[in-house]
Amino acid sequence: MTAGSGSAANGSEADGLAQGGKALVIRDLVTGYGEIEVLHGISLTAEAGRCIGVVGANGAGKTTLLRAISGLLPVKQGSIEFGGQSLVGRKTHEIARLGVAHVPEGRQVLQHLTVRENMYLGSPSKADRQERLDRQLETFQVLRDKLDQPGGQLSGGQQQMLAIARALMSNPTLLLLDEPTLGLSPKLTDDLYYLLARIRDESNATFVLVEQNIALAADLTEYSVLMQRGRVIRTEQSKALMSDKELLSAYLA
């Protein structure tokens, strides 16, 4: 994977590092909210099947990046391609049909619907949704005995697992995860990352993980991009990036 802001990762360099098959290619992306520009020319390329991290302080633009990929924000300039197809201008449901699943910050579990009903919402068809549900319950076994409980009655950690399981009901080839450990206890954080590592190892999906717990992000991802104020500051192997204490203290404070 390579990434950059402006000309830092354009052209042949990005192409060369993605020879294994491009899953996600973003070039010179500019977007934001109304007239407020948040991302200022982001470029990155992620190979198919890789798990990459996006780190940075609050306000760096990490969530905005994921929202642009999944179609929740319009692209003002630049391009986003997944599997060789442009995502720019597509509706969110059209992007989902191309294999993109987004687990947003805050989980967004439908509180009044049961766990089963929440998970069914992630299935693209009714024909095989029970089969898809059974497959997810093999991984997220904590949900098995709670299928008929309202989502709002689950603990925070269980709701996060429900949000991820719901996204996986579509068998995505690109999974966008926004702060999955936010607000979780250390024990629940460890449990969740164990499950994410299992999903990563058992699937061919590409993961884009936004996470402030940089130690766990380094364990789960191969490469990471460091963002600040809507730009990519640095990209390299996650463990090397996370071991640069001086850099992290400068940009994550």
Short mmCIF file of the C-alpha atoms (twelve columns), coordinates in Angstrom:
data_MODEL
# 
_entry.id   MODEL 
# 
loop_
_atom_site.group_PDB 
_atom_site.id 
_atom_site.type_symbol 
_atom_site.label_atom_id 
_atom_site.label_alt_id 
_atom_site.label_comp_id 
_atom_site.label_asym_id 
_atom_site.label_seq_id 
_atom_site.Cartn_x 
_atom_site.Cartn_y 
_atom_site.Cartn_z 
_atom_site.pdbx_PDB_model_num 
ATOM 1   C CA . MET A 1   0.000   0.000   0.000   1 
ATOM 2   C CA . THR A 2   1.075   3.541   -0.602  1 
ATOM 3   C CA . ALA A 3   -0.516  6.785   0.391   1 
ATOM 4   C CA . GLY A 4   0.076   10.467  0.262   1 
ATOM 5   C CA . SER A 5   -1.297  13.954  0.001   1 
ATOM 6   C CA . GLY A 6   -1.102  15.835  -3.277  1 
ATOM 7   C CA . SER A 7   1.782   14.468  -5.321  1 
ATOM 8   C CA . ALA A 8   3.270   12.313  -2.573  1 
ATOM 9   C CA . ALA A 9   1.836   9.042   -3.881  1 
ATOM 10  C CA . ASN A 10  0.644   9.564   -7.424  1 
ATOM 11  C CA . GLY A 11  1.573   7.947   -10.707 1 
ATOM 12  C CA . SER A 12  3.924   5.025   -11.132 1 
ATOM 13  C CA . GLU A 13  4.873   4.681   -7.454  1 
ATOM 14  C CA . ALA A 14  1.311   3.921   -6.372  1 
ATOM 15  C CA . ASP A 15  0.794   1.673   -9.380  1 
ATOM 16  C CA . GLY A 16  3.969   -0.283  -8.736  1 
ATOM 17  C CA . LEU A 17  3.159   -1.021  -5.116  1 
ATOM 18  C CA . ALA A 18  -0.256  -2.377  -6.018  1 
ATOM 19  C CA . GLN A 19  0.760   -4.947  -8.611  1 
ATOM 20  C CA . GLY A 20  -0.904  -7.681  -6.559  1 
ATOM 21  C CA . GLY A 21  -4.308  -6.350  -7.640  1 
ATOM 22  C CA . LYS A 22  -5.824  -3.051  -6.650  1 
ATOM 23  C CA . ALA A 23  -8.725  -3.231  -4.249  1 
ATOM 24  C CA . LEU A 24  -8.965  0.446   -3.416  1 
ATOM 25  C CA . VAL A 25  -7.398  3.378   -5.247  1 
ATOM 26  C CA . ILE A 26  -7.954  6.959   -4.111  1 
ATOM 27  C CA . ARG A 27  -6.397  9.870   -5.979  1 
ATOM 28  C CA . ASP A 28  -6.340  13.544  -5.015  1 
ATOM 29  C CA . LEU A 29  -9.534  13.235  -2.986  1 
ATOM 30  C CA . VAL A 30  -11.122 16.482  -1.848  1 
ATOM 31  C CA . THR A 31  -14.314 16.400  0.209   1 
ATOM 32  C CA . GLY A 32  -15.943 17.822  3.302   1 
ATOM 33  C CA . TYR A 33  -19.191 19.067  4.763   1 
ATOM 34  C CA . GLY A 34  -20.943 21.797  2.829   1 
ATOM 35  C CA . GLU A 35  -18.420 24.523  2.126   1 
ATOM 36  C CA . ILE A 36  -16.002 23.202  4.754   1 
ATOM 37  C CA . GLU A 37  -13.204 21.246  3.095   1 
ATOM 38  C CA . VAL A 38  -11.868 18.452  5.323   1 
ATOM 39  C CA . LEU A 39  -9.736  16.308  3.009   1 
ATOM 40  C CA . HIS A 40  -7.210  18.199  0.893   1 
ATOM 41  C CA . GLY A 41  -6.017  15.936  -1.916  1 
ATOM 42  C CA . ILE A 42  -5.710  12.526  -0.255  1 
ATOM 43  C CA . SER A 43  -4.189  9.732   -2.360  1 
ATOM 44  C CA . LEU A 44  -3.718  6.111   -1.339  1 
ATOM 45  C CA . THR A 45  -3.658  2.680   -2.903  1 
ATOM 46  C CA . ALA A 46  -4.450  -0.513  -0.994  1 
ATOM 47  C CA . GLU A 47  -3.825  -3.975  -2.390  1 
ATOM 48  C CA . ALA A 48  -6.572  -6.564  -2.378  1 
ATOM 49  C CA . GLY A 49  -6.729  -8.623  0.787   1 
ATOM 50  C CA . ARG A 50  -4.571  -6.281  2.871   1 
ATOM 51  C CA . CYS A 51  -5.498  -4.881  6.268   1 
ATOM 52  C CA . ILE A 52  -4.441  -1.243  6.526   1 
ATOM 53  C CA . GLY A 53  -4.734  1.254   9.357   1 
ATOM 54  C CA . VAL A 54  -5.619  4.942   9.353   1 
ATOM 55  C CA . VAL A 55  -4.438  6.782   12.459  1 
ATOM 56  C CA . GLY A 56  -4.346  10.378  13.589  1 
ATOM 57  C CA . ALA A 57  -5.643  12.765  16.215  1 
ATOM 58  C CA . ASN A 58  -9.273  13.843  16.431  1 
ATOM 59  C CA . GLY A 59  -10.118 16.076  13.486  1 
ATOM 60  C CA . ALA A 60  -7.510  14.529  11.184  1 
ATOM 61  C CA . GLY A 61  -10.179 13.485  8.658   1 
ATOM 62  C CA . LYS A 62  -10.204 9.736   9.264   1 
ATOM 63  C CA . THR A 63  -13.966 9.352   9.556   1 
ATOM 64  C CA . THR A 64  -14.486 11.705  6.625   1 
ATOM 65  C CA . LEU A 65  -12.275 9.457   4.498   1 
ATOM 66  C CA . LEU A 66  -14.389 6.383   5.250   1 
ATOM 67  C CA . ARG A 67  -17.625 8.299   4.675   1 
ATOM 68  C CA . ALA A 68  -16.385 9.406   1.259   1 
ATOM 69  C CA . ILE A 69  -15.478 5.833   0.287   1 
ATOM 70  C CA . SER A 70  -18.898 4.470   1.254   1 
ATOM 71  C CA . GLY A 71  -20.784 7.293   -0.476  1 
ATOM 72  C CA . LEU A 72  -22.043 9.092   2.614   1 
ATOM 73  C CA . LEU A 73  -20.196 12.229  1.503   1 
ATOM 74  C CA . PRO A 74  -19.983 13.582  -2.044  1 
ATOM 75  C CA . VAL A 75  -16.582 13.780  -3.706  1 
ATOM 76  C CA . LYS A 76  -15.732 17.343  -4.702  1 
ATOM 77  C CA . GLN A 77  -12.529 16.509  -6.567  1 
ATOM 78  C CA . GLY A 78  -10.455 13.435  -7.253  1 
ATOM 79  C CA . SER A 79  -11.379 9.794   -7.680  1 
ATOM 80  C CA . ILE A 80  -12.173 6.663   -5.680  1 
ATOM 81  C CA . GLU A 81  -12.026 3.282   -7.394  1 
ATOM 82  C CA . PHE A 82  -12.716 -0.135  -5.951  1 
ATOM 83  C CA . GLY A 83  -12.168 -3.288  -7.957  1 
ATOM 84  C CA . GLY A 84  -11.553 -1.145  -11.020 1 
ATOM 85  C CA . GLN A 85  -14.922 0.622   -10.743 1 
ATOM 86  C CA . SER A 86  -15.440 4.244   -9.830  1 
ATOM 87  C CA . LEU A 87  -17.376 4.878   -6.624  1 
ATOM 88  C CA . VAL A 88  -17.746 8.588   -7.255  1 
ATOM 89  C CA . GLY A 89  -21.341 9.655   -7.702  1 
ATOM 90  C CA . ARG A 90  -22.820 6.291   -6.725  1 
ATOM 91  C CA . LYS A 91  -25.492 5.900   -4.064  1 
ATOM 92  C CA . THR A 92  -24.543 4.175   -0.813  1 
ATOM 93  C CA . HIS A 93  -26.611 1.086   -1.653  1 
ATOM 94  C CA . GLU A 94  -24.935 0.846   -5.057  1 
ATOM 95  C CA . ILE A 95  -21.505 0.969   -3.405  1 
ATOM 96  C CA . ALA A 96  -22.612 -1.716  -0.937  1 
ATOM 97  C CA . ARG A 97  -23.586 -3.956  -3.854  1 
ATOM 98  C CA . LEU A 98  -20.035 -3.646  -5.158  1 
ATOM 99  C CA . GLY A 99  -18.813 -5.325  -1.966  1 
ATOM 100 C CA . VAL A 100 -18.192 -2.386  0.369   1 
ATOM 101 C CA . ALA A 101 -19.398 -2.572  3.986   1 
ATOM 102 C CA . HIS A 102 -19.024 0.300   6.461   1 
ATOM 103 C CA . VAL A 103 -19.122 -0.110  10.247  1 
ATOM 104 C CA . PRO A 104 -19.518 3.496   11.388  1 
ATOM 105 C CA . GLU A 105 -18.291 5.102   14.572  1 
ATOM 106 C CA . GLY A 106 -20.976 4.817   17.234  1 
ATOM 107 C CA . ARG A 107 -22.201 1.401   15.958  1 
ATOM 108 C CA . GLN A 108 -25.658 2.676   14.869  1 
ATOM 109 C CA . VAL A 109 -27.423 -0.470  16.010  1 
ATOM 110 C CA . LEU A 110 -31.182 -0.076  15.640  1 
ATOM 111 C CA . GLN A 111 -32.179 -0.109  19.282  1 
ATOM 112 C CA . HIS A 112 -35.800 -1.278  18.932  1 
ATOM 113 C CA . LEU A 113 -35.086 -4.111  16.484  1 
ATOM 114 C CA . THR A 114 -33.935 -7.501  17.712  1 
ATOM 115 C CA . VAL A 115 -30.407 -8.763  17.162  1 
ATOM 116 C CA . ARG A 116 -31.747 -11.088 14.480  1 
ATOM 117 C CA . GLU A 117 -33.563 -8.249  12.711  1 
ATOM 118 C CA . ASN A 118 -30.484 -6.020  12.873  1 
ATOM 119 C CA . MET A 119 -28.389 -8.746  11.279  1 
ATOM 120 C CA . TYR A 120 -30.977 -9.468  8.607   1 
ATOM 121 C CA . LEU A 121 -30.652 -5.829  7.523   1 
ATOM 122 C CA . GLY A 122 -27.091 -6.571  6.442   1 
ATOM 123 C CA . SER A 123 -28.090 -9.359  4.073   1 
ATOM 124 C CA . PRO A 124 -28.474 -8.370  0.403   1 
ATOM 125 C CA . SER A 125 -31.268 -10.928 -0.124  1 
ATOM 126 C CA . LYS A 126 -33.876 -12.769 1.900   1 
ATOM 127 C CA . ALA A 127 -33.236 -16.076 0.156   1 
ATOM 128 C CA . ASP A 128 -30.107 -17.035 2.067   1 
ATOM 129 C CA . ARG A 129 -30.094 -14.634 4.995   1 
ATOM 130 C CA . GLN A 130 -30.562 -17.405 7.570   1 
ATOM 131 C CA . GLU A 131 -27.530 -19.203 6.159   1 
ATOM 132 C CA . ARG A 132 -25.550 -15.973 6.354   1 
ATOM 133 C CA . LEU A 133 -26.747 -15.423 9.920   1 
ATOM 134 C CA . ASP A 134 -25.692 -18.915 10.993  1 
ATOM 135 C CA . ARG A 135 -22.257 -18.332 9.467   1 
ATOM 136 C CA . GLN A 136 -21.747 -15.123 11.448  1 
ATOM 137 C CA . LEU A 137 -22.908 -16.733 14.680  1 
ATOM 138 C CA . GLU A 138 -20.050 -19.223 14.367  1 
ATOM 139 C CA . THR A 139 -17.713 -16.264 14.819  1 
ATOM 140 C CA . PHE A 140 -19.820 -13.993 17.032  1 
ATOM 141 C CA . GLN A 141 -21.048 -16.666 19.406  1 
ATOM 142 C CA . VAL A 142 -21.885 -14.125 22.107  1 
ATOM 143 C CA . LEU A 143 -24.854 -13.086 19.946  1 
ATOM 144 C CA . ARG A 144 -26.293 -16.581 19.578  1 
ATOM 145 C CA . ASP A 145 -28.368 -16.495 22.786  1 
ATOM 146 C CA . LYS A 146 -29.449 -12.889 22.237  1 
ATOM 147 C CA . LEU A 147 -31.063 -13.109 18.822  1 
ATOM 148 C CA . ASP A 148 -34.517 -12.188 20.095  1 
ATOM 149 C CA . GLN A 149 -33.368 -9.365  22.377  1 
ATOM 150 C CA . PRO A 150 -33.660 -5.739  21.232  1 
ATOM 151 C CA . GLY A 151 -30.340 -4.366  20.093  1 
ATOM 152 C CA . GLY A 152 -30.622 -1.590  22.638  1 
ATOM 153 C CA . GLN A 153 -30.424 -4.089  25.488  1 
ATOM 154 C CA . LEU A 154 -26.950 -5.293  24.520  1 
ATOM 155 C CA . SER A 155 -23.813 -4.024  26.208  1 
ATOM 156 C CA . GLY A 156 -21.571 -1.624  24.323  1 
ATOM 157 C CA . GLY A 157 -19.178 -4.398  23.358  1 
ATOM 158 C CA . GLN A 158 -21.988 -6.656  22.202  1 
ATOM 159 C CA . GLN A 159 -23.481 -3.836  20.126  1 
ATOM 160 C CA . GLN A 160 -20.113 -3.321  18.454  1 
ATOM 161 C CA . MET A 161 -19.910 -7.016  17.631  1 
ATOM 162 C CA . LEU A 162 -23.462 -6.842  16.279  1 
ATOM 163 C CA . ALA A 163 -22.544 -3.892  14.058  1 
ATOM 164 C CA . ILE A 164 -19.577 -5.794  12.619  1 
ATOM 165 C CA . ALA A 165 -21.527 -9.037  12.214  1 
ATOM 166 C CA . ARG A 166 -24.298 -7.114  10.432  1 
ATOM 167 C CA . ALA A 167 -21.763 -5.658  8.002   1 
ATOM 168 C CA . LEU A 168 -20.291 -9.098  7.341   1 
ATOM 169 C CA . MET A 169 -23.720 -10.450 6.411   1 
ATOM 170 C CA . SER A 170 -23.109 -9.023  2.922   1 
ATOM 171 C CA . ASN A 171 -19.834 -10.974 2.510   1 
ATOM 172 C CA . PRO A 172 -17.954 -7.748  1.712   1 
ATOM 173 C CA . THR A 173 -14.664 -7.597  -0.117  1 
ATOM 174 C CA . LEU A 174 -13.899 -4.181  1.404   1 
ATOM 175 C CA . LEU A 175 -14.639 -3.629  5.102   1 
ATOM 176 C CA . LEU A 176 -14.408 -0.115  6.534   1 
ATOM 177 C CA . LEU A 177 -14.128 -0.036  10.341  1 
ATOM 178 C CA . ASP A 178 -14.387 3.282   12.172  1 
ATOM 179 C CA . GLU A 179 -13.077 3.224   15.768  1 
ATOM 180 C CA . PRO A 180 -14.405 -0.256  16.648  1 
ATOM 181 C CA . THR A 181 -12.911 -0.187  20.175  1 
ATOM 182 C CA . LEU A 182 -14.162 3.274   21.123  1 
ATOM 183 C CA . GLY A 183 -15.605 3.199   24.638  1 
ATOM 184 C CA . LEU A 184 -14.842 -0.482  25.238  1 
ATOM 185 C CA . SER A 185 -13.071 -1.899  28.279  1 
ATOM 186 C CA . PRO A 186 -9.584  -3.407  27.804  1 
ATOM 187 C CA . LYS A 187 -11.042 -6.938  28.071  1 
ATOM 188 C CA . LEU A 188 -13.731 -6.271  25.452  1 
ATOM 189 C CA . THR A 189 -11.164 -4.562  23.243  1 
ATOM 190 C CA . ASP A 190 -8.983  -7.675  23.339  1 
ATOM 191 C CA . ASP A 191 -11.978 -9.918  22.598  1 
ATOM 192 C CA . LEU A 192 -13.013 -7.783  19.634  1 
ATOM 193 C CA . TYR A 193 -9.549  -7.672  18.142  1 
ATOM 194 C CA . TYR A 194 -9.247  -11.433 18.465  1 
ATOM 195 C CA . LEU A 195 -12.396 -11.749 16.367  1 
ATOM 196 C CA . LEU A 196 -11.215 -9.168  13.822  1 
ATOM 197 C CA . ALA A 197 -7.900  -10.996 13.463  1 
ATOM 198 C CA . ARG A 198 -9.789  -14.223 12.867  1 
ATOM 199 C CA . ILE A 199 -11.996 -12.586 10.227  1 
ATOM 200 C CA . ARG A 200 -8.925  -11.057 8.572   1 
ATOM 201 C CA . ASP A 201 -7.160  -14.415 8.411   1 
ATOM 202 C CA . GLU A 202 -10.172 -16.382 7.185   1 
ATOM 203 C CA . SER A 203 -11.348 -13.983 4.481   1 
ATOM 204 C CA . ASN A 204 -9.905  -12.371 1.368   1 
ATOM 205 C CA . ALA A 205 -11.451 -9.017  2.234   1 
ATOM 206 C CA . THR A 206 -9.519  -5.773  2.344   1 
ATOM 207 C CA . PHE A 207 -9.797  -3.966  5.679   1 
ATOM 208 C CA . VAL A 208 -9.468  -0.227  6.241   1 
ATOM 209 C CA . LEU A 209 -9.290  0.312   9.984   1 
ATOM 210 C CA . VAL A 210 -9.581  3.711   11.664  1 
ATOM 211 C CA . GLU A 211 -8.330  3.313   15.211  1 
ATOM 212 C CA . GLN A 212 -6.876  5.458   17.993  1 
ATOM 213 C CA . ASN A 213 -5.600  2.440   19.903  1 
ATOM 214 C CA . ILE A 214 -2.382  2.422   17.932  1 
ATOM 215 C CA . ALA A 215 -0.856  -0.617  19.621  1 
ATOM 216 C CA . LEU A 216 -3.759  -2.840  18.662  1 
ATOM 217 C CA . ALA A 217 -3.932  -1.266  15.212  1 
ATOM 218 C CA . ALA A 218 -0.300  -2.224  14.682  1 
ATOM 219 C CA . ASP A 219 -1.048  -5.832  15.620  1 
ATOM 220 C CA . LEU A 220 -3.969  -6.083  13.221  1 
ATOM 221 C CA . THR A 221 -2.737  -4.123  10.190  1 
ATOM 222 C CA . GLU A 222 0.213   -4.450  7.859   1 
ATOM 223 C CA . TYR A 223 0.529   -0.835  6.744   1 
ATOM 224 C CA . SER A 224 -0.791  2.372   8.259   1 
ATOM 225 C CA . VAL A 225 -1.296  5.926   7.102   1 
ATOM 226 C CA . LEU A 226 -0.847  8.785   9.538   1 
ATOM 227 C CA . MET A 227 -3.202  11.709  8.900   1 
ATOM 228 C CA . GLN A 228 -3.231  15.268  10.151  1 
ATOM 229 C CA . ARG A 229 -5.695  18.022  9.201   1 
ATOM 230 C CA . GLY A 230 -6.978  16.278  6.103   1 
ATOM 231 C CA . ARG A 231 -3.613  15.215  4.725   1 
ATOM 232 C CA . VAL A 232 -1.503  12.070  4.839   1 
ATOM 233 C CA . ILE A 233 1.722   12.785  6.687   1 
ATOM 234 C CA . ARG A 234 3.377   9.412   6.461   1 
ATOM 235 C CA . THR A 235 2.774   5.830   5.331   1 
ATOM 236 C CA . GLU A 236 4.785   2.733   6.249   1 
ATOM 237 C CA . GLN A 237 4.611   -0.648  7.922   1 
ATOM 238 C CA . SER A 238 2.391   -0.372  10.977  1 
ATOM 239 C CA . LYS A 239 4.841   -1.670  13.550  1 
ATOM 240 C CA . ALA A 240 7.581   0.652   12.306  1 
ATOM 241 C CA . LEU A 241 5.250   3.630   12.352  1 
ATOM 242 C CA . MET A 242 3.967   2.825   15.820  1 
ATOM 243 C CA . SER A 243 7.495   2.472   17.190  1 
ATOM 244 C CA . ASP A 244 8.384   6.044   16.164  1 
ATOM 245 C CA . LYS A 245 7.439   7.662   19.460  1 
ATOM 246 C CA . GLU A 246 8.673   11.097  18.458  1 
ATOM 247 C CA . LEU A 247 6.542   11.124  15.336  1 
ATOM 248 C CA . LEU A 248 3.462   9.881   17.141  1 
ATOM 249 C CA . SER A 249 3.793   12.370  19.966  1 
ATOM 250 C CA . ALA A 250 3.984   15.158  17.384  1 
ATOM 251 C CA . TYR A 251 0.937   14.110  15.379  1 
ATOM 252 C CA . LEU A 252 -1.314  12.211  17.816  1 
ATOM 253 C CA . ALA A 253 -1.177  14.672  20.715  1 
# 
